[in-house]
Amino acid sequence: MDKYNKVIKELIKFRDERDWEQFHDSKNLALAISLEASELNELFLWKKGEEVENVKIDKIKEELADILSFTFLLAEKHKLDVFDIVLEKIKQNAEKYPVAKAKGTAKKYNEL
Amino acid sequence: MDKYNKVIKELIKFRDERDWEQFHDSKNLALAISLEASELNELFLWKKGEEVENVKIDKIKEELADILSFTFLLAEKHKLDVFDIVLEKIKQNAEKYPVAKAKGTAKKYNEL
Amino acid sequence: MDKYNKVIKELIKFRDERDWEQFHDSKNLALAISLEASELNELFLWKKGEEVENVKIDKIKEELADILSFTFLLAEKHKLDVFDIVLEKIKQNAEKYPVAKAKGTAKKYNEL
Amino acid sequence: MDKYNKVIKELIKFRDERDWEQFHDSKNLALAISLEASELNELFLWKKGEEVENVKIDKIKEELADILSFTFLLAEKHKLDVFDIVLEKIKQNAEKYPVAKAKGTAKKYNEL
């Protein structure tokens, strides 16, 4: 069993031992991802310059883990392969952001 | 090479071809995760009951891919193993949410 | 002096006594609004049916106050009248969402 | 009638003409605030230094108006006076962030 499958299995085990699947509709899982993403962002609020990269790694680790947990659970609920969907999106983005136009600029594709 | 490493390699290739690493400080990557999470949530806004699970899978797939892309990039920036940090967090959460107290309730650990 | 001006004056006094204007660039104020909005959303996470309207009013009050504080400060920074901009937006939205098409549906304007 | 009451009256008129109150439970209104706050944040994504304050005022105006609209509607739903709750919160924050400790630092109250 590869590592991703091990993680998914553990997440489901954790969820099912607590009888929490009843709360995990797609809307609430999406909201949970968003709230964890905000906790990650809170670590950087008001920070600038080198302070940004001085945030404690343990905090970042915890918030990233929370985001990933709910994201993996939502992907699993919809039988999506988390790696395939990212690879597919990279291809789409390559068309939206051709190197010749996008290089070195942070503009959105509709402003390129 | 396993699939996760393949994905990371492609994400970095995409980023570097466009010379975008200059924008990817931790604060902006965290913000990007949050904005993609909001786009996911927008799919469910105002929806209730069975409408929630009738959102088009293609939309969910795209937004999850965006969230995962920036999350993987931020994890990679900090040399974090995305699987290990989730497994570690599950262990921590098992202590915060013991089955005996948390079963069947959506209360936060500090209200159990 | 009307009530809104009193509130703005107090917000600025609070900020300046603490010498916090240095942190209040538009990007960080926007992020602060978002983080407070997430704290509001956290009150409703996993809740459904009548639970949604049973959230303690004191919690809602606090989070709304935080959202409003940062929103008022960002508006003030850009010399925007919070009432005029809402009235203007209502007019714009009336064109995007004509009653004949939008009545009783939660669809976005580009799907009407 | 003061300006705030005029705005609330217009917001409710707009909502009721479209029969949208059915969608406006507190959970969805809170989510709507959050999504609008993200659209505001998107204006600043990847921007740094003086770029931050060069974002077009018209965009900021629109997003602030959206945030305010849903925030006012949620406050109205709970019969909260938007000015009183901010004034009350400023008093609470003054205790959490005493000038002597908080001056010139962006630390959270529990780290002061």
CSV table of C-alpha atoms in Angstrom, one decimal:
chain,number,residue,atom,x,y,z
A,1,MET,CA,0.0,0.0,0.0
A,2,ASP,CA,1.4,3.4,-0.9
A,3,LYS,CA,1.7,6.3,1.5
A,4,TYR,CA,-1.3,8.2,0.2
A,5,ASN,CA,-3.6,5.2,0.6
A,6,LYS,CA,-2.3,4.7,4.1
A,7,VAL,CA,-3.1,8.3,5.0
A,8,ILE,CA,-6.6,8.1,3.5
A,9,LYS,CA,-7.2,4.8,5.4
A,10,GLU,CA,-6.2,6.5,8.7
A,11,LEU,CA,-8.3,9.5,8.1
A,12,ILE,CA,-11.4,7.4,7.4
A,13,LYS,CA,-10.7,5.2,10.4
A,14,PHE,CA,-10.4,8.3,12.6
A,15,ARG,CA,-13.7,9.6,11.2
A,16,ASP,CA,-15.6,6.4,11.4
A,17,GLU,CA,-14.5,5.6,15.0
A,18,ARG,CA,-16.2,8.9,15.9
A,19,ASP,CA,-19.2,8.5,13.7
A,20,TRP,CA,-18.4,11.8,12.0
A,21,GLU,CA,-19.3,10.9,8.4
A,22,GLN,CA,-22.8,12.3,9.1
A,23,PHE,CA,-21.2,15.8,9.3
A,24,HIS,CA,-19.0,15.4,6.3
A,25,ASP,CA,-21.2,16.5,3.4
A,26,SER,CA,-19.3,18.3,0.6
A,27,LYS,CA,-20.4,21.8,1.7
A,28,ASN,CA,-19.1,21.4,5.3
A,29,LEU,CA,-15.9,19.7,4.2
A,30,ALA,CA,-15.3,22.6,1.8
A,31,LEU,CA,-15.9,25.1,4.6
A,32,ALA,CA,-13.6,23.1,6.9
A,33,ILE,CA,-10.8,23.4,4.3
A,34,SER,CA,-11.4,27.2,4.2
A,35,LEU,CA,-11.3,27.6,7.9
A,36,GLU,CA,-8.0,25.7,8.2
A,37,ALA,CA,-6.6,27.8,5.4
A,38,SER,CA,-7.5,30.8,7.4
A,39,GLU,CA,-5.7,29.5,10.5
A,40,LEU,CA,-2.6,29.1,8.3
A,41,ASN,CA,-3.0,32.6,7.0
A,42,GLU,CA,-3.3,34.0,10.5
A,43,LEU,CA,0.3,32.9,11.2
A,44,PHE,CA,1.3,35.5,8.6
A,45,LEU,CA,-1.1,38.4,9.4
A,46,TRP,CA,0.7,41.8,9.7
A,47,LYS,CA,4.1,40.1,9.0
A,48,LYS,CA,6.3,41.5,6.3
A,49,GLY,CA,9.8,41.1,4.9
A,50,GLU,CA,11.9,38.4,6.7
A,51,GLU,CA,9.3,38.0,9.4
A,52,VAL,CA,7.2,36.1,6.9
A,53,GLU,CA,9.7,33.2,6.7
A,54,ASN,CA,10.4,33.2,10.4
A,55,VAL,CA,7.0,31.8,11.4
A,56,LYS,CA,7.5,28.7,13.4
A,57,ILE,CA,7.6,25.6,11.2
A,58,ASP,CA,5.5,23.6,13.8
A,59,LYS,CA,2.6,25.9,13.4
A,60,ILE,CA,2.8,25.8,9.6
A,61,LYS,CA,3.0,22.0,9.7
A,62,GLU,CA,-0.1,21.7,11.8
A,63,GLU,CA,-2.2,24.0,9.6
A,64,LEU,CA,-1.0,22.4,6.4
A,65,ALA,CA,-1.9,19.0,7.9
A,66,ASP,CA,-5.4,20.2,8.7
A,67,ILE,CA,-5.9,21.6,5.2
A,68,LEU,CA,-4.7,18.4,3.6
A,69,SER,CA,-6.8,16.2,5.9
A,70,PHE,CA,-10.1,17.8,4.8
A,71,THR,CA,-8.9,18.1,1.2
A,72,PHE,CA,-8.0,14.4,1.0
A,73,LEU,CA,-11.4,13.5,2.6
A,74,LEU,CA,-13.4,15.6,0.1
A,75,ALA,CA,-11.4,14.1,-2.8
A,76,GLU,CA,-12.0,10.6,-1.5
A,77,LYS,CA,-15.7,11.3,-1.1
A,78,HIS,CA,-15.8,12.1,-4.8
A,79,LYS,CA,-13.5,9.3,-5.8
A,80,LEU,CA,-10.9,11.7,-7.2
A,81,ASP,CA,-7.2,10.8,-7.4
A,82,VAL,CA,-5.4,13.8,-5.8
A,83,PHE,CA,-2.4,13.4,-8.0
A,84,ASP,CA,-4.2,12.9,-11.3
A,85,ILE,CA,-6.3,16.0,-10.8
A,86,VAL,CA,-3.3,18.2,-10.1
A,87,LEU,CA,-1.4,16.8,-13.1
A,88,GLU,CA,-4.5,17.5,-15.2
A,89,LYS,CA,-4.8,21.1,-13.8
A,90,ILE,CA,-1.1,21.8,-14.6
A,91,LYS,CA,-1.9,21.0,-18.2
A,92,GLN,CA,-4.9,23.3,-18.3
A,93,ASN,CA,-2.9,26.1,-16.6
A,94,ALA,CA,-0.1,25.7,-19.1
A,95,GLU,CA,-2.6,26.8,-21.8
A,96,LYS,CA,-4.0,29.6,-19.7
A,97,TYR,CA,-0.5,30.8,-18.8
A,98,PRO,CA,1.8,30.3,-21.8
A,99,VAL,CA,5.4,30.8,-20.8
A,100,ALA,CA,5.9,33.5,-23.4
A,101,LYS,CA,3.2,35.7,-21.9
A,102,ALA,CA,3.3,34.7,-18.2
A,103,LYS,CA,7.0,34.7,-17.5
A,104,GLY,CA,8.0,36.9,-14.6
A,105,THR,CA,4.6,38.4,-14.2
A,106,ALA,CA,1.9,37.7,-11.5
A,107,LYS,CA,-1.0,38.9,-13.7
A,108,LYS,CA,-4.1,36.8,-14.0
A,109,TYR,CA,-4.6,34.9,-17.3
A,110,ASN,CA,-7.4,37.3,-18.4
A,111,GLU,CA,-5.0,40.3,-18.0
A,112,LEU,CA,-2.0,38.8,-19.9
B,1,MET,CA,9.6,7.9,-8.6
B,2,ASP,CA,6.3,7.8,-6.8
B,3,LYS,CA,3.3,9.8,-7.9
B,4,TYR,CA,3.6,12.5,-5.3
B,5,ASN,CA,7.1,13.3,-6.3
B,6,LYS,CA,6.1,13.3,-9.9
B,7,VAL,CA,3.4,15.9,-9.0
B,8,ILE,CA,5.8,18.1,-7.1
B,9,LYS,CA,8.3,17.9,-9.9
B,10,GLU,CA,5.7,19.1,-12.4
B,11,LEU,CA,4.5,21.9,-10.1
B,12,ILE,CA,8.1,23.2,-9.7
B,13,LYS,CA,8.8,22.9,-13.4
B,14,PHE,CA,5.6,24.9,-14.2
B,15,ARG,CA,6.6,27.5,-11.6
B,16,ASP,CA,10.2,27.8,-12.7
B,17,GLU,CA,9.5,28.0,-16.4
B,18,ARG,CA,7.4,31.1,-15.6
B,19,ASP,CA,9.9,32.5,-13.1
B,20,TRP,CA,7.2,32.6,-10.5
B,21,GLU,CA,9.2,31.5,-7.4
B,22,GLN,CA,9.8,35.2,-6.7
B,23,PHE,CA,6.1,35.5,-5.8
B,24,HIS,CA,5.9,32.4,-3.8
B,25,ASP,CA,6.8,33.5,-0.3
B,26,SER,CA,5.0,31.6,2.4
B,27,LYS,CA,2.5,34.4,3.1
B,28,ASN,CA,1.3,34.6,-0.5
B,29,LEU,CA,1.2,30.8,-0.9
B,30,ALA,CA,-1.0,30.6,2.2
B,31,LEU,CA,-3.2,33.4,0.8
B,32,ALA,CA,-3.5,31.5,-2.5
B,33,ILE,CA,-4.6,28.3,-0.7
B,34,SER,CA,-7.3,30.4,1.0
B,35,LEU,CA,-8.5,32.0,-2.2
B,36,GLU,CA,-8.8,28.6,-4.0
B,37,ALA,CA,-10.6,27.2,-0.9
B,38,SER,CA,-13.1,30.1,-1.3
B,39,GLU,CA,-13.7,29.2,-4.9
B,40,LEU,CA,-14.5,25.7,-3.8
B,41,ASN,CA,-16.9,27.0,-1.2
B,42,GLU,CA,-18.6,29.3,-3.8
B,43,LEU,CA,-19.8,26.1,-5.6
B,44,PHE,CA,-21.9,25.3,-2.5
B,45,LEU,CA,-23.1,28.8,-1.5
B,46,TRP,CA,-26.9,29.0,-0.9
B,47,LYS,CA,-27.2,25.3,-1.6
B,48,LYS,CA,-29.0,23.0,0.8
B,49,GLY,CA,-30.2,19.4,1.1
B,50,GLU,CA,-29.5,17.3,-2.0
B,51,GLU,CA,-28.4,20.3,-4.0
B,52,VAL,CA,-25.1,20.1,-2.1
B,53,GLU,CA,-24.1,16.8,-3.5
B,54,ASN,CA,-25.3,17.8,-7.0
B,55,VAL,CA,-22.6,20.3,-7.7
B,56,LYS,CA,-20.7,19.3,-10.9
B,57,ILE,CA,-17.8,17.1,-10.2
B,58,ASP,CA,-15.6,18.9,-12.8
B,59,LYS,CA,-15.8,22.1,-10.8
B,60,ILE,CA,-15.0,20.4,-7.5
B,61,LYS,CA,-12.1,18.6,-9.2
B,62,GLU,CA,-10.6,21.9,-10.5
B,63,GLU,CA,-10.9,23.7,-7.2
B,64,LEU,CA,-9.5,20.8,-5.2
B,65,ALA,CA,-6.6,20.6,-7.7
B,66,ASP,CA,-5.8,24.3,-7.1
B,67,ILE,CA,-5.9,24.0,-3.4
B,68,LEU,CA,-3.6,20.9,-3.5
B,69,SER,CA,-1.2,22.6,-5.9
B,70,PHE,CA,-0.5,25.6,-3.6
B,71,THR,CA,-0.6,23.3,-0.5
B,72,PHE,CA,2.0,21.0,-2.0
B,73,LEU,CA,4.2,23.9,-3.0
B,74,LEU,CA,4.1,25.4,0.5
B,75,ALA,CA,4.9,22.0,2.0
B,76,GLU,CA,7.7,21.5,-0.4
B,77,LYS,CA,9.1,25.0,0.4
B,78,HIS,CA,9.4,24.0,4.0
B,79,LYS,CA,10.6,20.5,3.3
B,80,LEU,CA,7.5,18.9,4.9
B,81,ASP,CA,6.3,15.4,3.9
B,82,VAL,CA,2.6,15.9,3.2
B,83,PHE,CA,1.8,12.3,4.3
B,84,ASP,CA,3.9,12.3,7.5
B,85,ILE,CA,2.4,15.6,8.7
B,86,VAL,CA,-1.1,14.3,8.3
B,87,LEU,CA,-0.4,11.0,10.1
B,88,GLU,CA,1.2,13.0,12.9
B,89,LYS,CA,-1.8,15.3,13.1
B,90,ILE,CA,-4.2,12.3,13.3
B,91,LYS,CA,-2.3,11.1,16.4
B,92,GLN,CA,-2.6,14.5,18.0
B,93,ASN,CA,-6.3,14.8,17.2
B,94,ALA,CA,-6.9,11.3,18.6
B,95,GLU,CA,-5.8,12.8,22.0
B,96,LYS,CA,-7.9,15.9,21.6
B,97,TYR,CA,-10.9,14.0,20.5
B,98,PRO,CA,-11.1,10.7,22.4
B,99,VAL,CA,-13.7,8.3,20.9
B,100,ALA,CA,-15.6,8.0,24.2
B,101,LYS,CA,-16.2,11.8,24.3
B,102,ALA,CA,-16.3,12.7,20.6
B,103,LYS,CA,-18.4,10.0,19.2
B,104,GLY,CA,-21.4,11.3,17.2
B,105,THR,CA,-20.9,14.9,18.2
B,106,ALA,CA,-19.5,17.8,16.2
B,107,LYS,CA,-18.4,19.8,19.2
B,108,LYS,CA,-15.0,21.3,19.4
B,109,TYR,CA,-12.5,19.6,21.7
B,110,ASN,CA,-12.6,22.5,24.2
B,111,GLU,CA,-16.4,22.0,24.5
B,112,LEU,CA,-16.4,18.2,24.9
C,1,MET,CA,-21.5,63.9,14.7
C,2,ASP,CA,-23.3,60.8,13.5
C,3,LYS,CA,-22.8,57.4,14.8
C,4,TYR,CA,-20.7,56.1,12.0
C,5,ASN,CA,-18.2,58.9,12.4
C,6,LYS,CA,-18.1,58.3,16.1
C,7,VAL,CA,-17.2,54.6,15.4
C,8,ILE,CA,-14.5,55.5,12.9
C,9,LYS,CA,-13.0,58.1,15.3
C,10,GLU,CA,-12.9,55.5,18.0
C,11,LEU,CA,-11.3,52.9,15.7
C,12,ILE,CA,-8.6,55.3,14.7
C,13,LYS,CA,-8.0,56.4,18.2
C,14,PHE,CA,-7.6,52.8,19.3
C,15,ARG,CA,-5.2,52.1,16.4
C,16,ASP,CA,-3.1,55.2,16.9
C,17,GLU,CA,-2.7,54.8,20.6
C,18,ARG,CA,-1.1,51.5,19.8
C,19,ASP,CA,0.9,52.8,16.9
C,20,TRP,CA,-0.6,50.1,14.6
C,21,GLU,CA,-1.2,52.1,11.4
C,22,GLN,CA,2.2,50.8,10.3
C,23,PHE,CA,0.7,47.4,10.0
C,24,HIS,CA,-2.5,48.5,8.3
C,25,ASP,CA,-1.6,48.4,4.6
C,26,SER,CA,-4.6,47.5,2.4
C,27,LYS,CA,-3.4,43.9,1.9
C,28,ASN,CA,-3.1,43.1,5.6
C,29,LEU,CA,-6.4,44.8,6.3
C,30,ALA,CA,-8.1,42.8,3.6
C,31,LEU,CA,-6.5,39.6,5.1
C,32,ALA,CA,-7.7,40.6,8.6
C,33,ILE,CA,-11.3,41.0,7.3
C,34,SER,CA,-11.1,37.5,5.8
C,35,LEU,CA,-9.7,35.9,9.0
C,36,GLU,CA,-12.5,37.5,11.1
C,37,ALA,CA,-15.0,36.3,8.5
C,38,SER,CA,-13.6,32.8,9.0
C,39,GLU,CA,-14.1,33.0,12.7
C,40,LEU,CA,-17.7,33.9,12.1
C,41,ASN,CA,-18.1,30.9,9.8
C,42,GLU,CA,-16.5,28.6,12.3
C,43,LEU,CA,-19.5,29.2,14.6
C,44,PHE,CA,-21.7,27.4,11.9
C,45,LEU,CA,-19.3,24.6,10.8
C,46,TRP,CA,-21.0,21.2,10.8
C,47,LYS,CA,-24.3,22.7,11.9
C,48,LYS,CA,-27.5,22.1,10.0
C,49,GLY,CA,-31.2,22.7,10.3
C,50,GLU,CA,-32.3,24.6,13.3
C,51,GLU,CA,-28.8,24.3,14.9
C,52,VAL,CA,-27.7,27.1,12.5
C,53,GLU,CA,-30.0,29.7,14.1
C,54,ASN,CA,-29.2,28.5,17.6
C,55,VAL,CA,-25.6,29.8,17.6
C,56,LYS,CA,-25.0,32.1,20.6
C,57,ILE,CA,-25.8,35.7,19.6
C,58,ASP,CA,-22.8,36.9,21.7
C,59,LYS,CA,-20.4,35.0,19.5
C,60,ILE,CA,-22.0,36.3,16.3
C,61,LYS,CA,-21.9,39.8,17.7
C,62,GLU,CA,-18.2,39.7,18.4
C,63,GLU,CA,-17.2,38.3,15.0
C,64,LEU,CA,-19.5,40.7,13.1
C,65,ALA,CA,-17.9,43.6,15.1
C,66,ASP,CA,-14.4,42.4,14.1
C,67,ILE,CA,-15.4,42.1,10.5
C,68,LEU,CA,-16.9,45.6,10.6
C,69,SER,CA,-14.0,47.2,12.3
C,70,PHE,CA,-11.4,46.1,9.7
C,71,THR,CA,-13.9,46.9,6.9
C,72,PHE,CA,-14.5,50.4,8.2
C,73,LEU,CA,-10.8,51.0,8.6
C,74,LEU,CA,-10.1,49.8,5.0
C,75,ALA,CA,-12.9,52.0,3.7
C,76,GLU,CA,-11.6,55.0,5.7
C,77,LYS,CA,-8.1,54.4,4.4
C,78,HIS,CA,-9.4,54.8,0.8
C,79,LYS,CA,-11.8,57.7,1.7
C,80,LEU,CA,-14.8,55.6,0.8
C,81,ASP,CA,-18.3,56.3,2.2
C,82,VAL,CA,-19.5,52.8,3.4
C,83,PHE,CA,-23.1,53.8,2.8
C,84,ASP,CA,-22.7,55.3,-0.7
C,85,ILE,CA,-20.7,52.3,-1.9
C,86,VAL,CA,-23.4,49.9,-0.8
C,87,LEU,CA,-26.1,52.0,-2.4
C,88,GLU,CA,-24.1,52.1,-5.6
C,89,LYS,CA,-23.6,48.4,-5.6
C,90,ILE,CA,-27.3,47.7,-5.1
C,91,LYS,CA,-27.9,49.6,-8.3
C,92,GLN,CA,-25.3,47.6,-10.2
C,93,ASN,CA,-26.7,44.4,-8.8
C,94,ALA,CA,-30.2,45.3,-9.8
C,95,GLU,CA,-29.0,45.3,-13.4
C,96,LYS,CA,-27.1,42.0,-13.0
C,97,TYR,CA,-30.0,40.4,-11.3
C,98,PRO,CA,-33.3,41.6,-12.9
C,99,VAL,CA,-36.3,40.6,-10.8
C,100,ALA,CA,-37.9,38.8,-13.7
C,101,LYS,CA,-35.0,36.4,-14.0
C,102,ALA,CA,-33.6,36.2,-10.5
C,103,LYS,CA,-36.8,35.8,-8.5
C,104,GLY,CA,-36.7,32.8,-6.3
C,105,THR,CA,-33.4,31.4,-7.6
C,106,ALA,CA,-30.0,31.5,-6.1
C,107,LYS,CA,-28.2,31.1,-9.5
C,108,LYS,CA,-25.3,33.4,-10.3
C,109,TYR,CA,-26.0,36.2,-12.8
C,110,ASN,CA,-24.0,34.5,-15.5
C,111,GLU,CA,-26.2,31.4,-15.2
C,112,LEU,CA,-29.6,33.2,-15.2
D,1,MET,CA,-34.1,58.4,8.5
D,2,ASP,CA,-30.3,58.2,8.8
D,3,LYS,CA,-28.1,56.8,6.1
D,4,TYR,CA,-27.5,53.3,7.7
D,5,ASN,CA,-31.3,52.8,7.9
D,6,LYS,CA,-31.7,53.8,4.3
D,7,VAL,CA,-29.0,51.3,3.3
D,8,ILE,CA,-30.6,48.5,5.3
D,9,LYS,CA,-34.0,49.3,3.8
D,10,GLU,CA,-32.6,49.2,0.3
D,11,LEU,CA,-30.8,45.9,1.0
D,12,ILE,CA,-34.0,44.3,2.3
D,13,LYS,CA,-36.1,45.7,-0.6
D,14,PHE,CA,-33.6,44.2,-3.1
D,15,ARG,CA,-33.7,40.9,-1.3
D,16,ASP,CA,-37.4,40.7,-1.0
D,17,GLU,CA,-38.2,41.7,-4.6
D,18,ARG,CA,-36.2,38.6,-5.6
D,19,ASP,CA,-37.6,36.4,-2.9
D,20,TRP,CA,-34.1,35.6,-1.6
D,21,GLU,CA,-34.7,35.6,2.1
D,22,GLN,CA,-35.3,31.9,1.9
D,23,PHE,CA,-31.5,31.5,1.1
D,24,HIS,CA,-30.3,33.9,3.8
D,25,ASP,CA,-29.9,31.7,6.9
D,26,SER,CA,-27.1,32.8,9.1
D,27,LYS,CA,-24.7,30.1,7.9
D,28,ASN,CA,-25.0,31.1,4.2
D,29,LEU,CA,-24.8,34.8,5.0
D,30,ALA,CA,-21.6,34.2,6.9
D,31,LEU,CA,-20.2,32.1,4.0
D,32,ALA,CA,-21.2,34.9,1.6
D,33,ILE,CA,-19.3,37.5,3.7
D,34,SER,CA,-16.2,35.2,3.6
D,35,LEU,CA,-16.4,34.7,-0.2
D,36,GLU,CA,-16.6,38.4,-0.8
D,37,ALA,CA,-13.7,38.9,1.6
D,38,SER,CA,-11.7,36.5,-0.5
D,39,GLU,CA,-12.5,38.4,-3.7
D,40,LEU,CA,-11.2,41.5,-1.9
D,41,ASN,CA,-8.0,39.6,-1.0
D,42,GLU,CA,-7.6,38.4,-4.5
D,43,LEU,CA,-6.9,42.0,-5.6
D,44,PHE,CA,-3.7,41.9,-3.5
D,45,LEU,CA,-2.5,38.4,-4.1
D,46,TRP,CA,1.2,38.2,-5.1
D,47,LYS,CA,1.5,42.0,-4.7
D,48,LYS,CA,4.2,43.6,-2.5
D,49,GLY,CA,5.6,47.0,-1.7
D,50,GLU,CA,3.9,49.9,-3.5
D,51,GLU,CA,1.9,47.6,-5.8
D,52,VAL,CA,-0.3,46.9,-2.8
D,53,GLU,CA,-1.6,50.5,-2.6
D,54,ASN,CA,-1.8,50.7,-6.4
D,55,VAL,CA,-4.8,48.4,-6.7
D,56,LYS,CA,-7.7,50.1,-8.5
D,57,ILE,CA,-10.0,51.8,-6.1
D,58,ASP,CA,-13.0,50.8,-8.1
D,59,LYS,CA,-12.3,47.1,-7.5
D,60,ILE,CA,-11.7,47.7,-3.7
D,61,LYS,CA,-15.0,49.7,-3.6
D,62,GLU,CA,-17.0,46.9,-5.1
D,63,GLU,CA,-15.6,44.2,-2.9
D,64,LEU,CA,-16.0,46.3,0.2
D,65,ALA,CA,-19.6,47.0,-0.8
D,66,ASP,CA,-20.3,43.3,-1.1
D,67,ILE,CA,-18.8,42.5,2.3
D,68,LEU,CA,-20.7,45.3,3.9
D,69,SER,CA,-24.0,44.2,2.3
D,70,PHE,CA,-23.9,40.7,3.6
D,71,THR,CA,-22.6,41.9,7.0
D,72,PHE,CA,-25.4,44.4,7.4
D,73,LEU,CA,-27.9,41.8,6.4
D,74,LEU,CA,-26.6,39.3,9.0
D,75,ALA,CA,-26.5,42.0,11.6
D,76,GLU,CA,-30.1,43.1,10.8
D,77,LYS,CA,-31.3,39.4,10.9
D,78,HIS,CA,-30.1,39.3,14.5
D,79,LYS,CA,-31.3,42.8,15.4
D,80,LEU,CA,-27.8,44.0,16.1
D,81,ASP,CA,-26.8,47.6,15.9
D,82,VAL,CA,-23.6,47.6,13.7
D,83,PHE,CA,-22.3,50.7,15.5
D,84,ASP,CA,-23.0,49.6,19.0
D,85,ILE,CA,-21.3,46.2,18.6
D,86,VAL,CA,-18.2,47.8,17.2
D,87,LEU,CA,-18.0,50.3,20.1
D,88,GLU,CA,-18.5,47.5,22.5
D,89,LYS,CA,-15.7,45.4,20.9
D,90,ILE,CA,-13.3,48.4,21.0
D,91,LYS,CA,-13.8,48.4,24.8
D,92,GLN,CA,-13.1,44.7,25.1
D,93,ASN,CA,-10.1,45.0,22.8
D,94,ALA,CA,-8.7,47.8,25.0
D,95,GLU,CA,-8.5,45.4,27.8
D,96,LYS,CA,-7.0,42.6,25.7
D,97,TYR,CA,-4.5,45.0,24.2
D,98,PRO,CA,-3.4,47.5,26.9
D,99,VAL,CA,-1.4,50.4,25.3
D,100,ALA,CA,1.6,49.8,27.5
D,101,LYS,CA,2.0,46.2,26.2
D,102,ALA,CA,0.6,46.4,22.7
D,103,LYS,CA,2.2,49.6,21.4
D,104,GLY,CA,4.1,49.2,18.2
D,105,THR,CA,3.8,45.4,18.2
D,106,ALA,CA,1.5,43.2,16.0
D,107,LYS,CA,1.6,40.3,18.5
D,108,LYS,CA,-1.6,38.6,19.5
D,109,TYR,CA,-3.0,39.3,22.9
D,110,ASN,CA,-2.0,35.9,24.2
D,111,GLU,CA,1.6,36.5,23.3
D,112,LEU,CA,2.0,40.0,24.7
